[in-house]
Coordinates of C-alpha atoms in Angstrom, one line a residue:
M1 CA -109.0 133.7 -76.1
L2 CA -108.8 132.2 -72.7
K3 CA -106.3 133.7 -70.2
L4 CA -104.9 131.7 -67.4
F5 CA -103.3 133.4 -64.3
F6 CA -100.9 131.0 -62.8
T7 CA -97.8 130.9 -60.6
P8 CA -95.2 128.2 -61.0
G9 CA -95.4 125.4 -58.3
T10 CA -99.1 126.0 -57.5
C11 CA -102.2 124.1 -58.3
A12 CA -102.7 126.3 -61.4
L13 CA -100.6 123.7 -63.2
A14 CA -103.5 121.3 -63.3
S15 CA -105.5 123.8 -65.3
R16 CA -102.7 124.6 -67.6
I17 CA -102.0 121.0 -68.4
A18 CA -105.7 120.5 -69.1
L19 CA -105.8 123.5 -71.5
E20 CA -102.8 121.8 -73.3
D21 CA -104.7 118.5 -73.3
A22 CA -107.7 120.3 -74.8
G23 CA -105.7 122.0 -77.5
A24 CA -107.1 125.3 -76.3
D25 CA -106.1 128.7 -77.7
Y26 CA -105.0 130.5 -74.4
E27 CA -102.5 132.7 -73.0
V28 CA -100.9 132.8 -69.6
A29 CA -100.2 135.6 -67.2
R30 CA -97.7 135.0 -64.4
V31 CA -98.5 136.2 -60.9
D32 CA -95.4 136.7 -58.9
F33 CA -95.9 135.7 -55.3
S34 CA -92.5 136.8 -54.4
K35 CA -93.7 140.4 -55.1
N36 CA -97.1 139.7 -53.4
E37 CA -98.8 140.5 -56.8
Q38 CA -101.6 138.1 -55.8
R39 CA -102.6 140.8 -53.3
G40 CA -102.1 143.8 -55.6
P41 CA -105.1 145.8 -56.8
D42 CA -104.7 144.8 -60.4
Y43 CA -104.9 141.0 -59.7
L44 CA -107.7 141.4 -57.1
K45 CA -109.8 142.9 -59.8
V46 CA -109.4 139.5 -61.6
N47 CA -109.7 137.3 -58.5
P48 CA -110.8 139.0 -55.3
K49 CA -109.6 135.8 -53.4
G50 CA -106.0 136.7 -54.2
R51 CA -105.1 133.2 -55.3
V52 CA -104.4 131.3 -58.5
P53 CA -105.6 129.9 -60.8
A54 CA -108.0 132.3 -62.4
L55 CA -109.3 131.7 -65.9
V56 CA -110.6 134.6 -67.8
T57 CA -113.3 133.6 -70.3
D58 CA -115.5 135.6 -72.7
Q59 CA -118.3 135.2 -70.1
G60 CA -116.3 136.2 -67.1
V61 CA -113.7 134.9 -64.6
L62 CA -113.6 131.4 -63.2
T63 CA -111.7 130.4 -60.1
E64 CA -111.1 127.2 -58.1
T65 CA -109.4 124.3 -59.8
P66 CA -112.2 121.8 -59.9
A67 CA -114.5 124.3 -61.5
I68 CA -111.9 125.4 -64.1
L69 CA -111.1 121.8 -64.9
L70 CA -114.7 120.9 -65.5
Y71 CA -115.2 124.0 -67.7
I72 CA -112.3 123.0 -69.8
A73 CA -113.6 119.5 -70.2
Q74 CA -117.0 120.8 -71.1
M75 CA -115.7 123.4 -73.5
F76 CA -113.6 121.0 -75.4
P77 CA -115.7 117.9 -75.5
D78 CA -113.8 116.4 -78.5
A79 CA -110.7 116.1 -76.3
R80 CA -112.7 113.6 -74.0
L81 CA -111.2 115.0 -70.7
A82 CA -114.3 113.9 -68.6
P83 CA -117.1 111.4 -68.8
L84 CA -119.6 114.1 -69.8
D85 CA -122.2 111.5 -70.9
D86 CA -122.2 109.5 -67.6
P87 CA -123.6 111.4 -64.7
F88 CA -122.3 108.9 -62.1
A89 CA -118.8 108.7 -63.5
L90 CA -118.7 112.6 -63.8
A91 CA -119.7 113.0 -60.2
K92 CA -117.1 110.4 -59.2
M93 CA -114.5 112.4 -61.0
Q94 CA -115.6 115.6 -59.3
G95 CA -115.6 113.8 -56.0
F96 CA -112.0 113.0 -56.4
N97 CA -111.1 116.6 -57.6
S98 CA -113.0 118.0 -54.6
Y99 CA -111.0 115.8 -52.2
I100 CA -107.7 117.1 -53.6
C101 CA -109.1 120.7 -53.3
S102 CA -110.6 120.5 -49.9
S103 CA -108.3 118.1 -48.1
V104 CA -105.0 117.3 -49.8
H105 CA -104.2 120.8 -50.8
V106 CA -105.1 122.1 -47.3
N107 CA -102.7 119.5 -45.8
H108 CA -99.9 120.8 -48.1
A109 CA -100.8 124.4 -47.4
H110 CA -100.4 123.9 -43.6
G111 CA -96.7 123.8 -44.3
R112 CA -96.5 127.0 -46.1
R113 CA -99.5 129.1 -45.3
G114 CA -100.0 128.6 -41.7
A115 CA -101.0 132.3 -41.2
R116 CA -104.3 131.4 -42.8
W117 CA -105.3 129.5 -39.6
A118 CA -103.2 130.8 -36.7
N119 CA -101.0 133.7 -35.5
E120 CA -98.3 132.1 -33.2
Q121 CA -95.0 130.8 -34.6
S122 CA -95.5 127.7 -32.5
S123 CA -98.7 127.0 -34.3
F124 CA -97.1 127.3 -37.7
D125 CA -94.2 125.0 -36.6
D126 CA -96.7 122.4 -35.3
M127 CA -98.7 122.5 -38.6
K128 CA -95.6 122.2 -40.7
A129 CA -94.4 119.2 -38.7
K130 CA -97.7 117.4 -39.4
V131 CA -97.5 117.8 -43.1
P132 CA -95.6 114.6 -43.9
A133 CA -98.1 112.6 -41.9
T134 CA -101.1 114.1 -43.4
M135 CA -99.9 114.1 -47.0
A136 CA -98.7 110.5 -46.5
A137 CA -102.2 109.4 -45.2
A138 CA -103.8 111.2 -48.2
M139 CA -101.6 109.4 -50.7
Q140 CA -102.2 106.1 -49.2
L141 CA -106.0 106.7 -49.4
I142 CA -105.6 107.6 -53.1
E143 CA -103.3 104.7 -53.7
D144 CA -105.7 102.2 -52.1
Q145 CA -109.1 103.6 -52.9
F146 CA -109.1 106.3 -55.7
L147 CA -106.5 105.6 -58.3
E148 CA -108.0 102.9 -60.5
G149 CA -105.1 102.9 -62.9
P150 CA -103.6 103.5 -65.3
W151 CA -105.4 106.9 -64.8
V152 CA -107.5 108.1 -61.9
M153 CA -110.8 107.0 -63.6
G154 CA -109.4 103.7 -64.9
N155 CA -108.6 103.5 -68.6
A156 CA -109.8 106.9 -69.5
Y157 CA -107.6 110.0 -69.0
T158 CA -109.5 112.9 -67.5
V159 CA -108.9 116.3 -65.9
A160 CA -108.4 114.4 -62.6
D161 CA -105.0 113.3 -63.8
P162 CA -103.3 116.6 -64.2
Y163 CA -104.7 117.5 -60.7
L164 CA -103.2 114.5 -59.1
H165 CA -100.0 115.0 -61.0
T166 CA -99.8 118.6 -59.6
I167 CA -100.0 117.0 -56.0
E168 CA -97.5 114.4 -56.9
R169 CA -94.9 117.1 -57.8
W170 CA -95.3 118.5 -54.2
L171 CA -94.6 115.3 -52.3
K172 CA -90.8 115.6 -52.1
G173 CA -91.1 119.0 -50.6
D174 CA -93.7 117.7 -48.2
G175 CA -91.5 115.0 -46.9
V176 CA -93.3 112.1 -48.6
D177 CA -91.4 109.5 -50.7
I178 CA -93.5 108.8 -53.7
A179 CA -91.8 105.4 -54.2
N180 CA -93.9 104.2 -51.2
Y181 CA -97.0 104.3 -53.5
P182 CA -96.4 102.1 -56.5
K183 CA -99.6 103.2 -58.4
I184 CA -99.1 106.9 -57.7
S185 CA -95.4 106.6 -58.6
A186 CA -96.3 104.9 -62.0
H187 CA -98.9 107.6 -62.6
F188 CA -96.3 110.3 -62.0
S189 CA -94.0 108.7 -64.5
R190 CA -96.7 108.3 -67.0
M191 CA -97.9 111.9 -66.7
S192 CA -94.3 113.2 -67.0
E193 CA -94.0 111.7 -70.4
R194 CA -97.1 113.4 -71.8
D195 CA -96.4 116.2 -74.3
S196 CA -99.0 118.3 -72.6
V197 CA -97.3 118.2 -69.3
K198 CA -93.9 119.0 -70.8
R199 CA -95.3 122.0 -72.5
A200 CA -97.2 123.2 -69.3
T201 CA -94.1 122.7 -67.1
A202 CA -91.5 124.2 -69.4
D203 CA -91.2 127.3 -67.3
E204 CA -91.9 125.7 -64.0
H205 CA -88.7 127.0 -62.2

């Protein structure tokens, strides 16, 4: 059985939704950030990076959301969660997921994890103040260039959609009004109605 280590409110939600979409047999293990469990010796044995998600498989542990999402899509091909038979489309989907991971998530983290990049409180404050602008710019780029509609890849739902939905759920806290992006707003509403999302977010509090 697969085991997903997650923390509510984090990017681990994307993997959890994908596991639900796939109909996977899995269990979850909650990592309590308020108790700094992600830095505890037990969890560091699972993921030395001290972050979530981490997916335990019968072959070992996978980390990083784009890798986990692709693994789920490949392990459950009947769920059709990625264009596995189209190398270009698959790379395009991975390009989107990589942008979320390497740029959008980093923008968001500047408001909460400033100590990763600086030491001074003034630096933390400056980074936090910039978050609404950087997140808004990223959403505008996704709105204009990447979200083909109704799903990220057009008519086909893929693992890119739960990843985008995870980011969408952060926007209010990042000072960004999702209503400014009609396609993203519609995507958020569409995702919120999916049974897989409802199951995956049942304990997101």
